[in-house]
Amino acid sequence: TASSWAAPRRSWAPTAAAVPPPPPSAVLQAVPMPASPLDLPEDNGVVVAPLGGVHGGVGRCLDDQVCVARLKILNHPGHYMNHEASHLIDPVSVEYWASLPGHVRDQAFVFELEQAHVIARVDWKDRGDGMGAAKLSLEARINDAWQKLSTWDAAQTSNWQSHTMSMSLRSHQWRLSFVCNHGDENHLVVQGARLVVKLPPTSPAHNVIHSQRITRKLW
């Protein structure tokens, strides 16, 4: 299985590299990841973002309490053609991850953080079609076993979505599963996913220092 660090690369340019043609059902333009957090309404436990998104960049602290984690992929379920798993966690990629043909259920990604953290929320984005994620789940690696924190339904939308965790567990390793899609029988497609970690509670003065330190470490 492949492992890859999500490292910032050059800025996005509208010229895309030539790739082998996907099947007709997969022909949709990928959208670059947005870069600024927003205060968003919540619908059935899932926040749906308008165009502009909910994300900061990898390692960027969104406020004094949460920060976008840098992730390493330890395990993934494979990919179709050049729609690799690394696109899922690349903050500047305009591409997307696509599952192997016919693999549209229980597509699990194991991520490793550089240090143990509590996950505050999960952000993700797909294209809003039948290949997009309809249900997700998150598990933490605790004492050599996986413990599930949450399973939730996703809206069928091309906007960024966000799910806040109600359970707090601290772990180095996290398993994010795309349980099923919105009905397509060929592929499950996701453009981006982020784990947003909680920063330790400190005094306001120390919060600023800690945010700067964790940002440098995550970069």
mmCIF file of C-alpha atoms in Angstrom:
data_model
loop_
_atom_site.group_PDB
_atom_site.id
_atom_site.type_symbol
_atom_site.label_atom_id
_atom_site.label_comp_id
_atom_site.label_asym_id
_atom_site.label_seq_id
_atom_site.Cartn_x
_atom_site.Cartn_y
_atom_site.Cartn_z
ATOM 1 C CA THR A 1 0.000 0.000 0.000
ATOM 2 C CA ALA A 2 1.142 3.526 -0.701
ATOM 3 C CA SER A 3 2.308 6.096 1.829
ATOM 4 C CA SER A 4 2.595 9.771 1.101
ATOM 5 C CA TRP A 5 2.961 13.027 2.958
ATOM 6 C CA ALA A 6 0.694 15.896 1.985
ATOM 7 C CA ALA A 7 3.303 18.597 1.337
ATOM 8 C CA PRO A 8 2.495 22.043 -0.069
ATOM 9 C CA ARG A 9 3.501 22.377 -3.690
ATOM 10 C CA ARG A 10 3.346 25.100 -6.271
ATOM 11 C CA SER A 11 0.229 27.217 -6.600
ATOM 12 C CA TRP A 12 -2.570 25.900 -8.795
ATOM 13 C CA ALA A 13 -2.552 26.938 -12.422
ATOM 14 C CA PRO A 14 -5.427 26.334 -14.812
ATOM 15 C CA THR A 15 -3.307 24.082 -17.048
ATOM 16 C CA ALA A 16 -3.873 20.448 -16.039
ATOM 17 C CA ALA A 17 -1.560 17.571 -16.890
ATOM 18 C CA ALA A 18 -2.782 15.175 -19.539
ATOM 19 C CA VAL A 19 -4.270 11.988 -18.066
ATOM 20 C CA PRO A 20 -5.884 8.899 -19.595
ATOM 21 C CA PRO A 21 -9.599 9.554 -20.196
ATOM 22 C CA PRO A 22 -11.903 8.417 -17.358
ATOM 23 C CA PRO A 23 -15.203 6.650 -18.113
ATOM 24 C CA PRO A 24 -18.042 8.954 -19.287
ATOM 25 C CA SER A 25 -19.688 8.912 -15.848
ATOM 26 C CA ALA A 26 -16.528 10.306 -14.279
ATOM 27 C CA VAL A 27 -15.984 13.285 -16.586
ATOM 28 C CA LEU A 28 -16.305 16.286 -14.290
ATOM 29 C CA GLN A 29 -13.863 19.076 -13.555
ATOM 30 C CA ALA A 30 -12.141 18.818 -10.180
ATOM 31 C CA VAL A 31 -12.277 21.970 -8.078
ATOM 32 C CA PRO A 32 -9.243 23.353 -6.171
ATOM 33 C CA MET A 33 -9.482 23.336 -2.396
ATOM 34 C CA PRO A 34 -10.656 26.573 -0.814
ATOM 35 C CA ALA A 35 -8.427 28.160 1.773
ATOM 36 C CA SER A 36 -10.413 30.186 4.304
ATOM 37 C CA PRO A 37 -12.577 29.103 7.265
ATOM 38 C CA LEU A 38 -16.167 30.321 7.521
ATOM 39 C CA ASP A 39 -18.926 30.343 10.127
ATOM 40 C CA LEU A 40 -21.485 28.047 8.565
ATOM 41 C CA PRO A 41 -25.050 26.856 9.256
ATOM 42 C CA GLU A 42 -25.526 23.269 10.397
ATOM 43 C CA ASP A 43 -28.003 20.808 8.922
ATOM 44 C CA ASN A 44 -28.577 17.421 10.623
ATOM 45 C CA GLY A 45 -25.098 17.438 12.155
ATOM 46 C CA VAL A 46 -23.352 18.208 8.855
ATOM 47 C CA VAL A 47 -22.154 21.704 8.021
ATOM 48 C CA VAL A 48 -22.505 22.531 4.328
ATOM 49 C CA ALA A 49 -20.201 25.311 3.128
ATOM 50 C CA PRO A 50 -20.973 27.694 0.286
ATOM 51 C CA LEU A 51 -18.343 28.180 -2.423
ATOM 52 C CA GLY A 52 -15.240 29.346 -0.583
ATOM 53 C CA GLY A 53 -15.124 26.398 1.779
ATOM 54 C CA VAL A 54 -14.242 25.655 5.359
ATOM 55 C CA HIS A 55 -10.532 24.931 5.167
ATOM 56 C CA GLY A 56 -7.285 26.471 6.135
ATOM 57 C CA GLY A 57 -4.154 25.023 4.587
ATOM 58 C CA VAL A 58 -2.294 22.063 6.078
ATOM 59 C CA GLY A 59 -0.763 23.070 9.390
ATOM 60 C CA ARG A 60 -2.723 26.325 9.456
ATOM 61 C CA CYS A 61 -4.399 27.154 12.775
ATOM 62 C CA LEU A 62 -7.947 28.258 12.063
ATOM 63 C CA ASP A 63 -8.275 29.916 15.492
ATOM 64 C CA ASP A 64 -6.839 29.502 19.002
ATOM 65 C CA GLN A 65 -8.583 26.141 19.478
ATOM 66 C CA VAL A 66 -8.258 24.074 16.291
ATOM 67 C CA CYS A 67 -5.685 23.415 13.587
ATOM 68 C CA VAL A 68 -5.704 21.489 10.288
ATOM 69 C CA ALA A 69 -3.525 18.411 10.818
ATOM 70 C CA ARG A 70 -0.814 17.285 8.454
ATOM 71 C CA LEU A 71 -1.550 13.682 7.516
ATOM 72 C CA LYS A 72 0.466 10.698 6.342
ATOM 73 C CA ILE A 73 -1.417 7.942 4.540
ATOM 74 C CA LEU A 74 -0.500 4.561 6.055
ATOM 75 C CA ASN A 75 -3.054 2.510 4.177
ATOM 76 C CA HIS A 76 -5.639 3.087 1.457
ATOM 77 C CA PRO A 77 -8.022 0.934 -0.620
ATOM 78 C CA GLY A 78 -6.394 1.551 -3.990
ATOM 79 C CA HIS A 79 -7.290 3.960 -6.792
ATOM 80 C CA TYR A 80 -8.495 4.151 -10.383
ATOM 81 C CA MET A 81 -5.976 5.157 -13.071
ATOM 82 C CA ASN A 82 -4.079 8.274 -11.912
ATOM 83 C CA HIS A 83 -6.720 9.402 -9.398
ATOM 84 C CA GLU A 84 -4.418 8.539 -6.508
ATOM 85 C CA ALA A 85 -5.034 8.560 -2.774
ATOM 86 C CA SER A 86 -2.517 11.382 -2.305
ATOM 87 C CA HIS A 87 -4.940 13.814 -4.003
ATOM 88 C CA LEU A 88 -7.260 13.382 -1.038
ATOM 89 C CA ILE A 89 -4.912 15.173 1.366
ATOM 90 C CA ASP A 90 -3.055 17.513 -0.980
ATOM 91 C CA PRO A 91 -4.073 21.129 -0.209
ATOM 92 C CA VAL A 92 -3.136 22.403 -3.673
ATOM 93 C CA SER A 93 -4.322 19.504 -5.820
ATOM 94 C CA VAL A 94 -7.099 20.087 -8.361
ATOM 95 C CA GLU A 95 -7.464 16.338 -8.811
ATOM 96 C CA TYR A 96 -9.466 13.773 -6.856
ATOM 97 C CA TRP A 97 -9.254 10.235 -5.514
ATOM 98 C CA ALA A 98 -11.384 7.619 -7.276
ATOM 99 C CA SER A 99 -11.921 4.078 -6.029
ATOM 100 C CA LEU A 100 -11.184 0.958 -8.023
ATOM 101 C CA PRO A 101 -14.005 0.007 -10.414
ATOM 102 C CA GLY A 102 -16.939 -1.478 -8.533
ATOM 103 C CA HIS A 103 -15.480 -0.655 -5.107
ATOM 104 C CA VAL A 104 -18.174 1.716 -3.851
ATOM 105 C CA ARG A 105 -18.542 0.650 -0.210
ATOM 106 C CA ASP A 106 -16.308 0.717 2.897
ATOM 107 C CA GLN A 107 -13.350 2.527 1.345
ATOM 108 C CA ALA A 108 -11.069 3.079 4.353
ATOM 109 C CA PHE A 109 -8.033 5.359 4.679
ATOM 110 C CA VAL A 110 -5.652 5.063 7.636
ATOM 111 C CA PHE A 111 -3.965 8.370 8.477
ATOM 112 C CA GLU A 112 -1.104 9.029 10.880
ATOM 113 C CA LEU A 113 -0.524 12.363 12.625
ATOM 114 C CA GLU A 114 2.933 13.516 13.622
ATOM 115 C CA GLN A 115 1.800 13.403 17.261
ATOM 116 C CA ALA A 116 -1.312 12.240 19.085
ATOM 117 C CA HIS A 117 -4.250 14.651 18.928
ATOM 118 C CA VAL A 118 -7.970 14.825 19.599
ATOM 119 C CA ILE A 119 -9.959 15.256 16.381
ATOM 120 C CA ALA A 120 -12.430 18.138 16.573
ATOM 121 C CA ARG A 121 -14.061 17.629 13.179
ATOM 122 C CA VAL A 122 -13.760 16.058 9.739
ATOM 123 C CA ASP A 123 -14.021 18.168 6.568
ATOM 124 C CA TRP A 124 -14.495 16.658 3.111
ATOM 125 C CA LYS A 125 -15.545 17.529 -0.420
ATOM 126 C CA ASP A 126 -16.711 15.617 -3.468
ATOM 127 C CA ARG A 127 -18.304 16.574 -6.780
ATOM 128 C CA GLY A 128 -21.931 16.331 -5.689
ATOM 129 C CA ASP A 129 -22.793 13.504 -8.093
ATOM 130 C CA GLY A 130 -23.756 9.872 -7.524
ATOM 131 C CA MET A 131 -20.109 8.941 -6.930
ATOM 132 C CA GLY A 132 -19.793 11.270 -3.930
ATOM 133 C CA ALA A 133 -19.698 10.022 -0.331
ATOM 134 C CA ALA A 134 -23.141 9.442 1.199
ATOM 135 C CA LYS A 135 -21.977 8.111 4.574
ATOM 136 C CA LEU A 136 -18.667 8.361 6.459
ATOM 137 C CA SER A 137 -17.186 7.041 9.687
ATOM 138 C CA LEU A 138 -14.149 7.852 11.839
ATOM 139 C CA GLU A 139 -12.210 5.486 14.097
ATOM 140 C CA ALA A 140 -9.226 6.001 16.400
ATOM 141 C CA ARG A 141 -6.433 3.519 17.025
ATOM 142 C CA ILE A 142 -6.482 2.901 20.787
ATOM 143 C CA ASN A 143 -4.314 0.188 22.392
ATOM 144 C CA ASP A 144 -3.882 -1.732 19.124
ATOM 145 C CA ALA A 145 -7.610 -1.752 18.369
ATOM 146 C CA TRP A 146 -9.898 0.509 16.361
ATOM 147 C CA GLN A 147 -12.560 2.410 18.296
ATOM 148 C CA LYS A 148 -15.350 4.108 16.360
ATOM 149 C CA LEU A 149 -16.123 7.722 17.231
ATOM 150 C CA SER A 150 -18.900 8.499 14.794
ATOM 151 C CA THR A 151 -20.805 7.466 11.679
ATOM 152 C CA TRP A 152 -22.750 10.135 9.797
ATOM 153 C CA ASP A 153 -24.646 10.852 6.587
ATOM 154 C CA ALA A 154 -23.438 13.376 4.016
ATOM 155 C CA ALA A 155 -25.434 15.698 1.792
ATOM 156 C CA GLN A 156 -25.230 15.317 -1.983
ATOM 157 C CA THR A 157 -23.513 18.604 -2.793
ATOM 158 C CA SER A 158 -20.339 19.871 -4.436
ATOM 159 C CA ASN A 159 -19.717 22.203 -1.477
ATOM 160 C CA TRP A 160 -17.360 21.443 1.384
ATOM 161 C CA GLN A 161 -18.995 19.620 4.289
ATOM 162 C CA SER A 162 -17.976 19.308 7.932
ATOM 163 C CA HIS A 163 -18.901 16.963 10.773
ATOM 164 C CA THR A 164 -18.037 17.790 14.397
ATOM 165 C CA MET A 165 -16.998 14.982 16.721
ATOM 166 C CA SER A 166 -18.977 14.575 19.944
ATOM 167 C CA MET A 167 -16.512 12.050 21.422
ATOM 168 C CA SER A 168 -12.943 13.004 22.372
ATOM 169 C CA LEU A 169 -10.166 10.443 21.955
ATOM 170 C CA ARG A 170 -6.461 11.114 21.522
ATOM 171 C CA SER A 171 -4.559 9.051 18.965
ATOM 172 C CA HIS A 172 -1.717 9.067 16.430
ATOM 173 C CA GLN A 173 -3.667 6.996 13.924
ATOM 174 C CA TRP A 174 -7.143 7.549 12.506
ATOM 175 C CA ARG A 175 -9.244 5.532 10.062
ATOM 176 C CA LEU A 176 -11.636 7.533 7.884
ATOM 177 C CA SER A 177 -14.045 5.356 5.908
ATOM 178 C CA PHE A 178 -16.283 6.358 3.036
ATOM 179 C CA VAL A 179 -19.007 3.853 3.800
ATOM 180 C CA CYS A 180 -21.006 4.243 0.579
ATOM 181 C CA ASN A 181 -21.706 6.657 -2.248
ATOM 182 C CA HIS A 182 -24.942 8.197 -3.521
ATOM 183 C CA GLY A 183 -25.814 5.295 -5.790
ATOM 184 C CA ASP A 184 -23.242 5.050 -8.596
ATOM 185 C CA GLU A 185 -22.139 1.456 -9.161
ATOM 186 C CA ASN A 186 -18.756 2.228 -10.741
ATOM 187 C CA HIS A 187 -16.704 4.448 -8.421
ATOM 188 C CA LEU A 188 -16.597 6.351 -5.171
ATOM 189 C CA VAL A 189 -14.950 9.758 -5.694
ATOM 190 C CA VAL A 190 -13.713 12.274 -3.108
ATOM 191 C CA GLN A 191 -11.769 15.475 -3.854
ATOM 192 C CA GLY A 192 -10.462 16.333 -0.397
ATOM 193 C CA ALA A 193 -10.534 15.381 3.276
ATOM 194 C CA ARG A 194 -9.089 17.043 6.384
ATOM 195 C CA LEU A 195 -8.819 16.149 10.054
ATOM 196 C CA VAL A 196 -9.040 19.245 12.237
ATOM 197 C CA VAL A 197 -7.384 18.742 15.629
ATOM 198 C CA LYS A 198 -8.073 20.373 18.980
ATOM 199 C CA LEU A 199 -5.271 22.370 20.541
ATOM 200 C CA PRO A 200 -4.590 21.904 24.265
ATOM 201 C CA PRO A 201 -6.481 24.364 26.503
ATOM 202 C CA THR A 202 -4.149 27.061 27.824
ATOM 203 C CA SER A 203 -4.247 30.677 28.810
ATOM 204 C CA PRO A 204 -4.935 33.172 25.971
ATOM 205 C CA ALA A 205 -1.304 34.329 25.955
ATOM 206 C CA HIS A 206 -0.008 30.758 25.727
ATOM 207 C CA ASN A 207 -2.539 29.890 23.043
ATOM 208 C CA VAL A 208 -0.826 32.225 20.596
ATOM 209 C CA ILE A 209 2.593 30.714 21.288
ATOM 210 C CA HIS A 210 1.265 27.160 21.059
ATOM 211 C CA SER A 211 -0.523 27.889 17.776
ATOM 212 C CA GLN A 212 2.708 29.211 16.295
ATOM 213 C CA ARG A 213 4.683 26.196 17.515
ATOM 214 C CA ILE A 214 2.206 23.594 16.267
ATOM 215 C CA THR A 215 1.983 25.375 12.922
ATOM 216 C CA ARG A 216 5.760 25.160 12.494
ATOM 217 C CA LYS A 217 5.747 21.489 13.569
ATOM 218 C CA LEU A 218 2.897 20.520 11.250
ATOM 219 C CA TRP A 219 4.602 22.242 8.330
#
